[in-house]
Each structure stands twice: as structure tokens, then as C-alpha cells.
Short mmCIF file of C-alpha atoms and ligand atoms in Angstrom, two decimals:
data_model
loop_
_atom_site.label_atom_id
_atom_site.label_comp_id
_atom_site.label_asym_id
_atom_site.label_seq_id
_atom_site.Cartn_x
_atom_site.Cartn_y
_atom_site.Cartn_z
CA UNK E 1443 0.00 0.00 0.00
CA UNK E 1444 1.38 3.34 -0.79
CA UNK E 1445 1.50 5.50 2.12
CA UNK E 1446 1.54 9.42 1.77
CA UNK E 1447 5.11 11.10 2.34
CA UNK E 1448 6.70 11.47 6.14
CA UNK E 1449 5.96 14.83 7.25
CA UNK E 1450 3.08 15.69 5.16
CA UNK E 1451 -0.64 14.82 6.81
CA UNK E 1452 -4.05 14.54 5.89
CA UNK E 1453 -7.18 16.36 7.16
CA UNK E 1454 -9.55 13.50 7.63
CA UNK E 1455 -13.38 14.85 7.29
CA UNK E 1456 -13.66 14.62 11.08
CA UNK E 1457 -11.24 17.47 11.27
CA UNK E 1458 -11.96 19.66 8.66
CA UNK E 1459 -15.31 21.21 10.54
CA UNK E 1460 -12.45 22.93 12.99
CA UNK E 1461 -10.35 23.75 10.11
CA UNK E 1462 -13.33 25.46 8.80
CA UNK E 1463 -14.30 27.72 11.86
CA UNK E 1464 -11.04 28.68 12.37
CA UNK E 1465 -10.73 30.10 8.72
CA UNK E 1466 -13.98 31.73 8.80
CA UNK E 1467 -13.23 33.82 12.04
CA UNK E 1468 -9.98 34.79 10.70
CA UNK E 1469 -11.92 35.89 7.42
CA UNK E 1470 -14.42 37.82 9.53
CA UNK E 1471 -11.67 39.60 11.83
CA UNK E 1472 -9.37 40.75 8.92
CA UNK E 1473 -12.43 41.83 6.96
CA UNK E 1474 -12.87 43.94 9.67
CA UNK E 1475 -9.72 45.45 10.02
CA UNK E 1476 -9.50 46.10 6.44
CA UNK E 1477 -7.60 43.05 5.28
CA UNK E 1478 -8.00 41.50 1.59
CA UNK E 1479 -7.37 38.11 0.05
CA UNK E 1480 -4.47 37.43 -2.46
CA UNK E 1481 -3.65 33.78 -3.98
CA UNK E 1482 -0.16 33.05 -4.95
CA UNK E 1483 1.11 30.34 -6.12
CA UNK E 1484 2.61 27.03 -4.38
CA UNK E 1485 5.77 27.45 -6.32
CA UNK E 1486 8.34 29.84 -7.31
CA UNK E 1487 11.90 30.38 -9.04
CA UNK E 1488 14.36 29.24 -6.18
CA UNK E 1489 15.78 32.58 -6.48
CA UNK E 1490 12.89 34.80 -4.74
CA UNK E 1491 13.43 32.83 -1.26
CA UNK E 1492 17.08 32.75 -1.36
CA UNK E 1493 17.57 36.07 -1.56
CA UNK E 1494 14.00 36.96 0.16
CA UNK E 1495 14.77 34.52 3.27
CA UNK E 1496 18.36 34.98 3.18
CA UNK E 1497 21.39 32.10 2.01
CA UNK E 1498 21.83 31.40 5.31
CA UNK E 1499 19.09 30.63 6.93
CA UNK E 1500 18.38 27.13 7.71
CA UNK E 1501 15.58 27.32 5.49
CA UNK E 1502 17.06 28.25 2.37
CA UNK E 1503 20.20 26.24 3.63
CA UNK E 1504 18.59 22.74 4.25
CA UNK E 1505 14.35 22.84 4.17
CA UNK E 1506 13.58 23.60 0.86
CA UNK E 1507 11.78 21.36 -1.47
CA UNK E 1508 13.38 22.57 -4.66
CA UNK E 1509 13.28 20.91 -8.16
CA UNK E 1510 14.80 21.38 -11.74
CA UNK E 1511 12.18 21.36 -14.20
CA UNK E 1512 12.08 19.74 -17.55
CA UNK E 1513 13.73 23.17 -19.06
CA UNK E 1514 16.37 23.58 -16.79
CA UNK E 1515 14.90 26.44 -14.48
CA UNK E 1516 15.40 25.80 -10.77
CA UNK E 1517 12.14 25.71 -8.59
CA UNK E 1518 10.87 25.55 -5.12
CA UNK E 1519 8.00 24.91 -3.44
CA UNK E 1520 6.86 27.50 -1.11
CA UNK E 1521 8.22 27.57 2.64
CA UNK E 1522 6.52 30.69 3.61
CA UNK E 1523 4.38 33.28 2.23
CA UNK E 1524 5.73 36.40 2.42
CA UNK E 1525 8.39 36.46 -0.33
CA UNK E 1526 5.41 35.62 -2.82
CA UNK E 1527 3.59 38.39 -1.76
CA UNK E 1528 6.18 40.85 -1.86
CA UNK E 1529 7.25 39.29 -5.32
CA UNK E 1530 3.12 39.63 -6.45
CA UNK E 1531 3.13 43.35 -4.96
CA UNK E 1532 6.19 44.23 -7.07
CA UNK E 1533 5.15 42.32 -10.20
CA UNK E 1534 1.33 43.70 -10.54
CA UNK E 1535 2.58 46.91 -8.89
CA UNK E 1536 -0.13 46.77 -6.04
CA UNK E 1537 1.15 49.93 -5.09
CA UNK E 1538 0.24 52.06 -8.43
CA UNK E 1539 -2.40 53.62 -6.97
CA UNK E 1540 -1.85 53.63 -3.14
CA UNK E 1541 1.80 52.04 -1.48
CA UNK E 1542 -0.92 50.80 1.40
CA UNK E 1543 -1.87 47.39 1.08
CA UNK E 1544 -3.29 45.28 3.49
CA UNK E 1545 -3.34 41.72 2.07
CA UNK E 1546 -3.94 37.94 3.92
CA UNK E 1547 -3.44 34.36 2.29
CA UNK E 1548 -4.04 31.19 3.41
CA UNK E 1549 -2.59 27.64 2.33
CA UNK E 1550 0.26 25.25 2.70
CA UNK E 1551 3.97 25.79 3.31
CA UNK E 1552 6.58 23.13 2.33
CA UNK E 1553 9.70 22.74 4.61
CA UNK E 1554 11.99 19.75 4.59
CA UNK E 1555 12.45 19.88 8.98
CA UNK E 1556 12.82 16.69 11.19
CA UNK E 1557 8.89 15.49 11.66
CA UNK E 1558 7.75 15.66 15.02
CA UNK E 1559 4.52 17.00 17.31
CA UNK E 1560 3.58 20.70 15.52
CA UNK E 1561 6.22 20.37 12.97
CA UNK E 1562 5.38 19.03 9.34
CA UNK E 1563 7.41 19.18 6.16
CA UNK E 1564 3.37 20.22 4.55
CA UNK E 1565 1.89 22.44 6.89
CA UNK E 1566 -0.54 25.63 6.74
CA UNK E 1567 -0.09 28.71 7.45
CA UNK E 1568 -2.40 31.74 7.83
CA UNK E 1569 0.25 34.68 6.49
CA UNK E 1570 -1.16 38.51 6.96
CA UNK E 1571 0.77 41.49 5.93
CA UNK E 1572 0.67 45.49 5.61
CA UNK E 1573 2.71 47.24 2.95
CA UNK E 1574 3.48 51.15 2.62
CA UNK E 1575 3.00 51.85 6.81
CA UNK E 1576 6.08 53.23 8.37
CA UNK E 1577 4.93 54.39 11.40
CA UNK E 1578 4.26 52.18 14.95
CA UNK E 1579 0.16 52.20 14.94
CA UNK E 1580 0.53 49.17 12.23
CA UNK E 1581 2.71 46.93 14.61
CA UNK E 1582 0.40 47.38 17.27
CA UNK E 1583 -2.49 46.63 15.46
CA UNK E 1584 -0.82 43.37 13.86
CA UNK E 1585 -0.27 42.18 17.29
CA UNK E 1586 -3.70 43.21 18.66
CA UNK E 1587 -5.70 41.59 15.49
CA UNK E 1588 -3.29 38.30 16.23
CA UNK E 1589 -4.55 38.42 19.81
CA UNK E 1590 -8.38 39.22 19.19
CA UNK E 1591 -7.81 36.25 16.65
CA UNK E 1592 -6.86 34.04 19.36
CA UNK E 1593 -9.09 35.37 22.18
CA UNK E 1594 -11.93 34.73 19.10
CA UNK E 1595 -11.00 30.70 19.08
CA UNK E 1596 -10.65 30.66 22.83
CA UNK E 1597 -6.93 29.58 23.04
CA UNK E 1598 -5.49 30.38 26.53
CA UNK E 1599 -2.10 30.04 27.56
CA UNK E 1600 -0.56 31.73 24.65
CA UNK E 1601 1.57 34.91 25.05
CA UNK E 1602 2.99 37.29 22.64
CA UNK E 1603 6.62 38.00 22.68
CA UNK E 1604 8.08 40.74 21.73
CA UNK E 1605 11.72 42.12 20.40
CA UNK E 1606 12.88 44.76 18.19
CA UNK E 1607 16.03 43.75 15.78
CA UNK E 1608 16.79 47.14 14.95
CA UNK E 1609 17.30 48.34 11.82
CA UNK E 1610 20.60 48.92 9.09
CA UNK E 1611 22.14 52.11 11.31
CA UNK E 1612 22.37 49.93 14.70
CA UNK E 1613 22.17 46.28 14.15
CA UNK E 1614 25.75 46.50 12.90
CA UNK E 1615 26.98 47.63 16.27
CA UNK E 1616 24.99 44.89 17.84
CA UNK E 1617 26.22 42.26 15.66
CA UNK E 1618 29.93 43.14 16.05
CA UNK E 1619 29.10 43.02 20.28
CA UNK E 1620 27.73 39.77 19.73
CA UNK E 1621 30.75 38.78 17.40
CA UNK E 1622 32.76 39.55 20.41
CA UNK E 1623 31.08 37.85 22.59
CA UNK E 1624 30.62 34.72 21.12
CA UNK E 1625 34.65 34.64 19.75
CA UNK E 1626 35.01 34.10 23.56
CA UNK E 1627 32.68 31.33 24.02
CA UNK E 1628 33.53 29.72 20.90
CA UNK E 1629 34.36 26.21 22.74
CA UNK E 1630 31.51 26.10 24.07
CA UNK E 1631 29.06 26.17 21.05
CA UNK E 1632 27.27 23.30 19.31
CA UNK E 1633 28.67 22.41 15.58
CA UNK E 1634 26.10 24.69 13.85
CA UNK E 1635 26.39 27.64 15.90
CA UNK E 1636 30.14 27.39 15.58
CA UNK E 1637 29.23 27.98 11.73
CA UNK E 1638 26.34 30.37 11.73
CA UNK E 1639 28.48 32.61 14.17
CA UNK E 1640 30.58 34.24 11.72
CA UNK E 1641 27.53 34.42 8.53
CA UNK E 1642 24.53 35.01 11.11
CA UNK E 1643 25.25 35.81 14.37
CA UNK E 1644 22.39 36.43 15.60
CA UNK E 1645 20.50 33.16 15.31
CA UNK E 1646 23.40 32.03 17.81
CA UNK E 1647 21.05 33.51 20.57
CA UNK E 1648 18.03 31.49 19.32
CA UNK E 1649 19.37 28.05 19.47
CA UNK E 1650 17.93 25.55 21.81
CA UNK E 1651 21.23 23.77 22.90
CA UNK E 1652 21.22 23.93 26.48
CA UNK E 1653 25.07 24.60 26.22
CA UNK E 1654 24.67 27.44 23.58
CA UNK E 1655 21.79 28.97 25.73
CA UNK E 1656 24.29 28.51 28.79
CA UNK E 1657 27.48 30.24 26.90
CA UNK E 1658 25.11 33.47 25.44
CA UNK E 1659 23.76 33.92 29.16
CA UNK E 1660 24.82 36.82 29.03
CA UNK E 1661 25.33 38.33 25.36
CA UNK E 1662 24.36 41.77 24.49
CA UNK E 1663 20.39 42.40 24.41
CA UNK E 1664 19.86 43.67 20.85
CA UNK E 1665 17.03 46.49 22.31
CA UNK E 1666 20.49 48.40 24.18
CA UNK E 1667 21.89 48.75 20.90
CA UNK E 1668 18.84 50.22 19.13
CA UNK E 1669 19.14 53.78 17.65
CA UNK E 1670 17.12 57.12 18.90
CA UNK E 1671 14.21 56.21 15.82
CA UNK E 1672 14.41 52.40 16.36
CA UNK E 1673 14.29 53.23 20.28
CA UNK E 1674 11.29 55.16 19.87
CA UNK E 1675 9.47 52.81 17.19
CA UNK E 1676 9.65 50.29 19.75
CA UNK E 1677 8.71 52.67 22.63
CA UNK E 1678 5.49 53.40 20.95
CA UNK E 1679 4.47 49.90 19.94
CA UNK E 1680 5.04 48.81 23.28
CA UNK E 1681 2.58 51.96 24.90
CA UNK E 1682 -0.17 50.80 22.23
CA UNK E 1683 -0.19 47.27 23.17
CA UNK E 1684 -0.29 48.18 26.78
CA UNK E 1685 -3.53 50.75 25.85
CA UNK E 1686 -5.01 48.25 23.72
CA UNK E 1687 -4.65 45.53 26.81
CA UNK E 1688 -2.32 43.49 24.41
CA UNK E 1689 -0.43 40.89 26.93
CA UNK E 1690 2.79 40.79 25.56
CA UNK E 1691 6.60 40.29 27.35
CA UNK E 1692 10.15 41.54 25.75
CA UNK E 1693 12.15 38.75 24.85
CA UNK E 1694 15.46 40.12 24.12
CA UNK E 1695 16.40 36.83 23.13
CA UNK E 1696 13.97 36.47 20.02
CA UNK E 1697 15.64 37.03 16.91
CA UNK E 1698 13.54 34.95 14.03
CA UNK E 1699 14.50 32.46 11.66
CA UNK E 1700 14.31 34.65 8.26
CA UNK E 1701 16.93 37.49 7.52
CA UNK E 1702 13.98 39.87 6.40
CA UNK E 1703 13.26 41.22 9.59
CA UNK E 1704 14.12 44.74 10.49
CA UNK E 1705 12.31 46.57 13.98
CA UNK E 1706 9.20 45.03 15.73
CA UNK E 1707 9.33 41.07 16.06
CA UNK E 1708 6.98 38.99 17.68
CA UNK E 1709 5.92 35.27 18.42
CA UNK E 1710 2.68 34.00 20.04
CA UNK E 1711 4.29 31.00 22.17
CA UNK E 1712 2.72 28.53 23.91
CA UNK E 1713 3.49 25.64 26.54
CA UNK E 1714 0.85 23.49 25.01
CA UNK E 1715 2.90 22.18 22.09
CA UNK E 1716 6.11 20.43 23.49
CA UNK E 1717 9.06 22.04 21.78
CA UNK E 1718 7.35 23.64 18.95
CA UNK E 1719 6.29 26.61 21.48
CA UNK E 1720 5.33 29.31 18.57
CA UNK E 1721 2.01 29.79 17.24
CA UNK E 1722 2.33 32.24 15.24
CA UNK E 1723 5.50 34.55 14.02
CA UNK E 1724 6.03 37.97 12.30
CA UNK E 1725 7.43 41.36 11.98
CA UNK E 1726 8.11 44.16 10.27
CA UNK E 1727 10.75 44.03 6.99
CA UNK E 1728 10.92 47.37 5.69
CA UNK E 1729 13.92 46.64 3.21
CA UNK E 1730 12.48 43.31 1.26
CA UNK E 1731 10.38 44.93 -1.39
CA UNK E 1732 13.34 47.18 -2.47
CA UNK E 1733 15.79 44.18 -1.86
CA UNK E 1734 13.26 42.52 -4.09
CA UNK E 1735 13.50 45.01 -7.21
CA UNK E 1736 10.54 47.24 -5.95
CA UNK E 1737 10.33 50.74 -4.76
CA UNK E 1738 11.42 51.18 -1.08
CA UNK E 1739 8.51 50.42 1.04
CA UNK E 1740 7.94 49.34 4.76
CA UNK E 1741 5.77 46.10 5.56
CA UNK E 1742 5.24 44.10 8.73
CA UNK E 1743 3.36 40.25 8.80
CA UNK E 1744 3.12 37.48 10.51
CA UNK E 1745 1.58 34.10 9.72
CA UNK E 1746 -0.11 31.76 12.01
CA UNK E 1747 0.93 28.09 11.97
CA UNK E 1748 -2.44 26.81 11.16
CA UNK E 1749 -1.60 23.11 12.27
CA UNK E 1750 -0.39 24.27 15.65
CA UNK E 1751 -3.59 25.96 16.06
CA UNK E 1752 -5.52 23.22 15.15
CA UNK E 1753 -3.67 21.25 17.49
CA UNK E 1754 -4.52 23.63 20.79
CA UNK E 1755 -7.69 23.90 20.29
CA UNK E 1756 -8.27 20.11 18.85
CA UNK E 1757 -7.25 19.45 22.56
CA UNK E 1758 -10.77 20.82 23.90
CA UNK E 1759 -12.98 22.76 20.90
CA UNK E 1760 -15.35 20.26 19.33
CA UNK E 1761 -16.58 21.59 16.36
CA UNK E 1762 -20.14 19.83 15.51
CA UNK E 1763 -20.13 18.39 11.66
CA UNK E 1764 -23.30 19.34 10.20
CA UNK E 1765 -26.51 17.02 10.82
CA UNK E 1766 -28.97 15.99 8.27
CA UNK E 1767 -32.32 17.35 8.72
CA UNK E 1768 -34.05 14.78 7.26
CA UNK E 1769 -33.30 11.01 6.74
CA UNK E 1770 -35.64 9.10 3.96
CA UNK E 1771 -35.89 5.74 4.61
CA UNK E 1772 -37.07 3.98 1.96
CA UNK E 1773 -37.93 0.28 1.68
CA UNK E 1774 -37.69 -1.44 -1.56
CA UNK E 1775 -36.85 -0.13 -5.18
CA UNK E 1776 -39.82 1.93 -6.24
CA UNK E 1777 -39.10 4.17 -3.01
CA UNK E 1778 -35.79 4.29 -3.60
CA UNK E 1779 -36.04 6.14 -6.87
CA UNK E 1780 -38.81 8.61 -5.32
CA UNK E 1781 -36.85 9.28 -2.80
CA UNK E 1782 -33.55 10.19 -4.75
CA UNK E 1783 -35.48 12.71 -6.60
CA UNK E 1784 -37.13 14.31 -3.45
CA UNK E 1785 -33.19 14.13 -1.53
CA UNK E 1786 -32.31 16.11 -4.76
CA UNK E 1787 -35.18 18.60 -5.00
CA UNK E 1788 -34.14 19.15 -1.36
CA UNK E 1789 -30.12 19.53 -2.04
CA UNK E 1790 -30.95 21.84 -4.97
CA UNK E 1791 -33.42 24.11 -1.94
CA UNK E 1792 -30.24 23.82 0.38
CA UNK E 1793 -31.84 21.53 2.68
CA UNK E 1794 -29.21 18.68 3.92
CA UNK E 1795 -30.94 15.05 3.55
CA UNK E 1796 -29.52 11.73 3.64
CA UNK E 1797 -31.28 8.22 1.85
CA UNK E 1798 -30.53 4.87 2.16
CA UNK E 1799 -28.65 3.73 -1.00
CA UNK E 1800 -28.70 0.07 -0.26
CA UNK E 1801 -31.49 -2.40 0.26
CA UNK E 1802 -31.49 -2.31 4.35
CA UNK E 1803 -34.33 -3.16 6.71
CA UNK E 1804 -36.48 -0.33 8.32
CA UNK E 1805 -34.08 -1.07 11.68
CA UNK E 1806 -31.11 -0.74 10.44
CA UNK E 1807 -32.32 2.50 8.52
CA UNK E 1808 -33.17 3.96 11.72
CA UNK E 1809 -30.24 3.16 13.08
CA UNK E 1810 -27.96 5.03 10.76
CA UNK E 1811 -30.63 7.69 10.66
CA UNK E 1812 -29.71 8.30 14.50
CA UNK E 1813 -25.94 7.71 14.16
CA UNK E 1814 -26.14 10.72 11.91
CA UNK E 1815 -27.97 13.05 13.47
CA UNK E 1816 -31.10 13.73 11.27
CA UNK E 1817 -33.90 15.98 12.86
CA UNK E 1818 -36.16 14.63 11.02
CA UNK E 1819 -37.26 10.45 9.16
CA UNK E 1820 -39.53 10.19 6.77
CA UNK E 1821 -40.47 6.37 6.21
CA UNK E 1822 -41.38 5.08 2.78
CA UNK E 1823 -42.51 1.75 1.43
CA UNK E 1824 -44.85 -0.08 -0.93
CA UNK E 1825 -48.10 0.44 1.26
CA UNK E 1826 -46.94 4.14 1.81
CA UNK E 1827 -46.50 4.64 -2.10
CA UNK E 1828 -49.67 2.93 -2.45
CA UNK E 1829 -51.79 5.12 -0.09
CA UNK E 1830 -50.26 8.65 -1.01
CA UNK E 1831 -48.76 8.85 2.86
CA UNK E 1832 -46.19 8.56 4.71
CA UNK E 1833 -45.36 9.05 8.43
CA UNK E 1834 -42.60 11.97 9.24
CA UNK E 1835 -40.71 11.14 12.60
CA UNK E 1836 -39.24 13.89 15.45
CA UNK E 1837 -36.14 12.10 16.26
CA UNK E 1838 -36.34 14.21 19.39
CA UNK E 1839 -39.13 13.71 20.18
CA UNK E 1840 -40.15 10.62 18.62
CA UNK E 1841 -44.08 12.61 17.37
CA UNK E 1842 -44.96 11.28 14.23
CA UNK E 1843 -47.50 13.35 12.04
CA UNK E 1844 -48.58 12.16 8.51
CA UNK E 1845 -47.66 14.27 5.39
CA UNK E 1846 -49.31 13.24 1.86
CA UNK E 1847 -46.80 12.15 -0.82
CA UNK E 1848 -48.06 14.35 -3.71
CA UNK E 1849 -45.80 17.20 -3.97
CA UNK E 1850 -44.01 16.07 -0.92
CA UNK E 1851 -40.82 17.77 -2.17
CA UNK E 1852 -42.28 21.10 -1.92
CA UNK E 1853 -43.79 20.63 1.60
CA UNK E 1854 -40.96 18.88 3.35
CA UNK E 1855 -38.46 22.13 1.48
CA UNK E 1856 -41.42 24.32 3.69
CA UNK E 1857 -41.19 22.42 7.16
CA UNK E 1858 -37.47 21.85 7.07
CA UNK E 1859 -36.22 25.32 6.09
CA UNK E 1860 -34.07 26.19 8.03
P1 HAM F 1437 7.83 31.46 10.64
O1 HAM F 1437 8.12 31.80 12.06
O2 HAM F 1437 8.86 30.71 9.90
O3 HAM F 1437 7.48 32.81 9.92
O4 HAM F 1437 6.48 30.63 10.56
C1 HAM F 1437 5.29 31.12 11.15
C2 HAM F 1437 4.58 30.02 11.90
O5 HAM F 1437 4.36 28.90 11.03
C3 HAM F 1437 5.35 29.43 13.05
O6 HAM F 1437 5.20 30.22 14.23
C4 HAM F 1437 4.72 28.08 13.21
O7 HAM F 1437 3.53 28.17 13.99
C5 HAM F 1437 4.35 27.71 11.79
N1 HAM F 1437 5.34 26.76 11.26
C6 HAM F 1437 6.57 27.01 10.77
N2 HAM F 1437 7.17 25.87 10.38
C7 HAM F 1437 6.32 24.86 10.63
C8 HAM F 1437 6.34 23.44 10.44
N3 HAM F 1437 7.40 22.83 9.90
N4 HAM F 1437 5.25 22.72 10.82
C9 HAM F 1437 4.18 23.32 11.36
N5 HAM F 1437 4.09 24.66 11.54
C10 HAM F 1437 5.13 25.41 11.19
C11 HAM F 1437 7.18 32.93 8.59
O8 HAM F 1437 6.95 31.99 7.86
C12 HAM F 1437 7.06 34.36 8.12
N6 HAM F 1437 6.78 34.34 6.67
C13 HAM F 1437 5.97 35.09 8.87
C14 HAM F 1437 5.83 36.50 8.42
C15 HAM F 1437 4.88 37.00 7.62
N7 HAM F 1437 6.68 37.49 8.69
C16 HAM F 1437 6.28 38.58 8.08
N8 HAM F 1437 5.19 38.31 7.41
#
């Protein structure tokens, strides 16, 4: 039997009615907030995501599902949406008319990373972000949407954390600090800090190794380093939040996986997922679209990992699949066929109804009728066909009441509407 690739999952029927609720209330929140949908596509030349991402990140390093084609062109299945929107902004020039755009996608993401609990090599994500806003109202009102979002699904125990990276006059004085700092600790490093310390700092201080964490105890906090404009950027995002009754905590210690980033960065994190803490991850990255061949133009996202989500709230939100509201049972052929044409008149009118496709007794009918839900049974046979009735059955409340077969299509579409 051929089994579907390690890493990549499917959503089974059972779990697509969550899927579902959590997509419509992010649709209705970012509707609200001014947000609209763009589609891009799955795949794209290599080239946008190493130099969007950045060569050496350990995405564009080691995740990335890339391919040559039949002519030769190098190509690579998404691992995040952002660099596809920028590259869609650029290309259609979404910012003709007005640099502000305000744009959400959702779909899968394709990253090559060790499978465990909350971490797929196919997973979703639920990507937001704001182009032509400079100012610090937008950051605060990423993070605040992200946490109505949340509040919305009822997910507790989640936190947003919060760190500013600076921008191109200070980081460079931060990095060489760091530089310093870790030349010291250099022994004491795990093999692929030792290498990312001279290319990327930086992600040094987000490594997990327990020695790593020990030996940057005490590294430079990036937020000391940050100039009088970064300074008060961050200052003002920070007020907001507080106004806006954001929870949020400075974690001078959060520094991203994607070289994009420039100011405000945050993470919802969570203790409900093992190791895979983050929910949801973003920031602003006010030098991509230019680094991308448009005009200069800030931006901040984030996307939600949609998985992860599903995953919290799997843990206690039961979202109901829908119920028939009527089951036919029908007993023998010539009810059968009425009956398909009434379930259809019924489908066509909106109204969910079930049959019995097989030839099953009346019991067994009723049976499935109940495992399913339906409101409502309506029981046809020979001697029902034959008289022009039929009895229509309350599940609920087990009251019967007779309805008369001719035009039955039209009354049941009256009784049932919902
Ligand atoms: P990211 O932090 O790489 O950011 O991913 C965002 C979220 O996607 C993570 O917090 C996590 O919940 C989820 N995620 C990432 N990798 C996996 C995986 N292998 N399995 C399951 N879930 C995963 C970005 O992708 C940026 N593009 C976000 C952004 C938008 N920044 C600005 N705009």
C-alpha cells in the first residue's frame, strides 16, 4: 500500500469542521480590520526565497523542497508566504495607486524539517501582511488583530513576545558586540552555531542547545543597541499594546528564523505544544520589497501556523459536523427512486438530507438515521407509495405526524427550512 510522504498529513473529514471555523473567524476579523485576500502560487523560481529569506538561513540552507524542471529552471516549493507576496506586490505593482496594502493568504507551506509533534514538512499557514505603513500604529495593530484572533477561538495560555532587531544604522553595532562575545565562548558552542556565528550571528542567541543557551547567558540584548528612531518605534508599539490591553513580554532573546526582519518582532508561544512553542511569528521588513527590485517600502506580517492551532484547540474545541435534517428511509426499489429525486429537489433548496442507498431493513435504517444526526425520518414503502402517505418522525421527540406524498418535495423544502 502506498503511504503518503513522512511529514506531510491529511485532514480526515472529522477534522476539517475545525479547520473550517477557524478560517472563517480569521476571514471575519481581517475583513474587519481592512484586510483582503491574495492567492499566490505554491511554487516559485528558487531565487525569490534565497535572496528573500536569506542564504543562510536554515531554510534556504537545508528545508527547501526545490526541483529542476524539464527546461532547466530551478524551482521551489513555497516555505513561507511572504516572499510571494512581496514578489506579487512588485510584479502587478499593487502599489500604483496607493503604497498601502493590506493583504492575507491562506494555504500550505513546504519545509523539509525533522517530523515531530507541531512540525510538518506540509503544513498551513495563515500569512497577513501590511505594505506602505512606516509608522508604529501598524505593529500594534498586527499584534492586537493576532490576539483578538486568538481570544476569538478561545486559546489560553498563549503569550505574545516581543523584540525589536533594529534596523541597518544599529544592528551592525549589535552584531559586532555579539561577534565579540561569542569569539570568547567559541568552545563552548554546538557544531552549527560554531558555523552560523561568523555568517549570522544572531540566530546564535536562538538556538535551543542547552550549552549554547548557557554560553550566550549573558550576550548583548539587541534592544540596548537600538538607535534614537528604532528606540522610539519600539517605545510606541510597546505603549499601544499596553492601551489596547495586548499581553505581551520583551524577549530580548527572540531574533527569528528569516533574515527579512528589520524593527518590531513577535511570536505568540505557547506551553501546550512540546518544543514547537510558537504559534504564530512575524514582523516588520521594511527593506524586502526594495531588496526585491521594488520601490522602497515598509511592511510588517506574521503568519499563524495553522496546524499548531488546530492542534490547541483540537485538545478541547469540538466543532459539531453538520446534521442531516431529514433522513428518507425507503424500503424497496420503487421508493428508492422517489426518494432520490425528493433528496435532490431538497439539495438543490439547500436543505441537507440523507437516503438509504442500499437495500437495508427499516431497523437498520433507523439506526444510521440516528448515528447521523437527522432531525427529522420520513419512512417510505410499498403500502406508503400505495396510499399517497407517509409518516414523518421527530427524532427528538419521537411525534410522528402524517404528510401526503403528492408534492411532498415542496412541503418537506417548507417544514425543514431552516
Ligand atoms: P515562521 O516563524 O517561519 O514565519 O512561521 C510562522 C509560523 O508557522 C510558526 O510560528 C509556526 O507556527 C508555523 N510553522 C513554521 N514551520 C512549521 C512546520 N514545519 N510545521 C508546522 N508549523 C510550522 C514565517 O513563515 C514568516 N513568513 C511570517 C511573516 C509574515 N513574517 C512577516 N510576514
Amino acid at each position: 500500500m502506498i503511504q503518503l510522504i513522512r511529514g506531510f498529513k491529511d485532514i480526515l473529514p472529522a477534522e476539517v469542521a475545525l479547520w473550517q471555523h477557524i478560517e472563517r473567524t480569521a476571514v471575519a476579523l481581517f475583513a474587519a480590520f481592512g484586510f483582503d485576500e491574495i492567492r499566490v502560487p505554491i511554487m516559485e523560481k528558487t531565487e525569490l526565497f534565497a535572496r528573500g529569506i536569506g542564504e543562510d538561513t536554515d531554510i534556504v540552507e537545508k528545508e527547501m523542497y526545490t526541483l529542476e524542471d524539464r527546461g532547466g529552471e530551478r524551482l521551489t516549493l513555497r516555505p513561507e508566504a511572504t516572499a510571494s507576496i512581496v514578489r506579487a506586490y512588485i510584479q502587478h505593482k499593487l502599489y500604483a495607486d496607493d503604497p498601502l496594502r493590506k493583504l492575507y493568504t491562506i494555504g500550505p507551506m513546504f519545509r523539509r524539517e525533522r517530523p515531530q509533534k507541531g512540525r510538518y514538512r506540509q503544513f498551513y499557514q495563515i500569512d497577513v501582511e501590511a505594505f506602505g505603513m512606516a509608522g508604529p500604529y501598524i505593529d500594534a495593530q498586527m499584534i492586537h488583530m493576532l490576539h483578538l484572533f486568538f481570544q476569538r477561538l478561545g486559546v489560553s495560555r498563549s503569550l505574545a513576545h516581543l523584540n525589536s532587531l533594529g534596523c541597518p544604522v544599529c544592528r551592525p553595532r549589535f552584531r559586532e558586540a555579539l561577534s565579540g562575545l561569542l569569539a570568547q565562548v567559541e568552545e563552548k558552542l554546538c557544531a552549527d552555531c560554531r558555523r552560523r556565528q561568523a555568517r549570522n550571528p544572531l540566530r546564535v542567541l536562538d538556538c535551543k542547545v542547552p550549552t549554547c543557551r548557557e554560553a550566550v547567558a549573558d550576550a548583548p540584548a539587541i534592544v540596548d543597541y537600538l538607535c534614537d528612531d528604532c528606540r522610539q518605534h519600539f517605545n510606541s508599539v510597546t505603549e499601544s499594546l499596553a492601551r489596547l490591553g495586548v499581553p505581551f513580554e520583551l524577549n530580548k532573546r527572540l531574533v527569528r528564523g528569516l533574515d527579512y526582519y528589520t524593527r518590531t518582532t513577535f511570536e505568540i508561544q505557547t506551553d501546550l505544544l512540546g518544543a514547537q512553542s510558537a504559534v504564530a511569528g512575524g514582523g516588520r521588513y521594511d527593506g524586502l520589497v526594495e531588496t526585491l527590485g521594488g520601490p522602497a517600502t515598509p511592511a510588517i506580517g506574521f503568519a499563524v501556523g495553522f496546524d499548531r492551532l488546530v492542534e490547541i484547540l483540537g485538545q478541547r474545541l469540538k466543532v459539531e459536523a453538520p446534521k442531516p435534517a431529514l433522513f428518507i428511509a425507503a424500503l424497496g426499489e420503487k421508493a428508492r427512486r422517489e426518494a432520490f429525486y425528493w433528496c435532490a429537489a431538497l439539495a438543490a433548496a439547500g436543505i441537507y438530507v440523507e437516503m438509504e442507498h442500499g437495500d437495508k431493513s427499516l431497523k437498520a435504517q433507523m439506526k444510521r438515521a440516528d448515528r447521523l444526526g437527522a432531525a427529522r425520518v420520513l419512512i417510505v414503502g410499498e403500502a406508503e407509495l400505495a396510499s399517497g402517505k407517509a409518516n414523518l418522525r421527530d427524532m427528538a421527540t419521537k411525534a410522528q405526524s402524517e404528510i401526503a406524498l403528492d408534492g411532498v418535495a415542496e412541503k418537506l423544502e417548507q417544514t425543514l427550512k431552516p
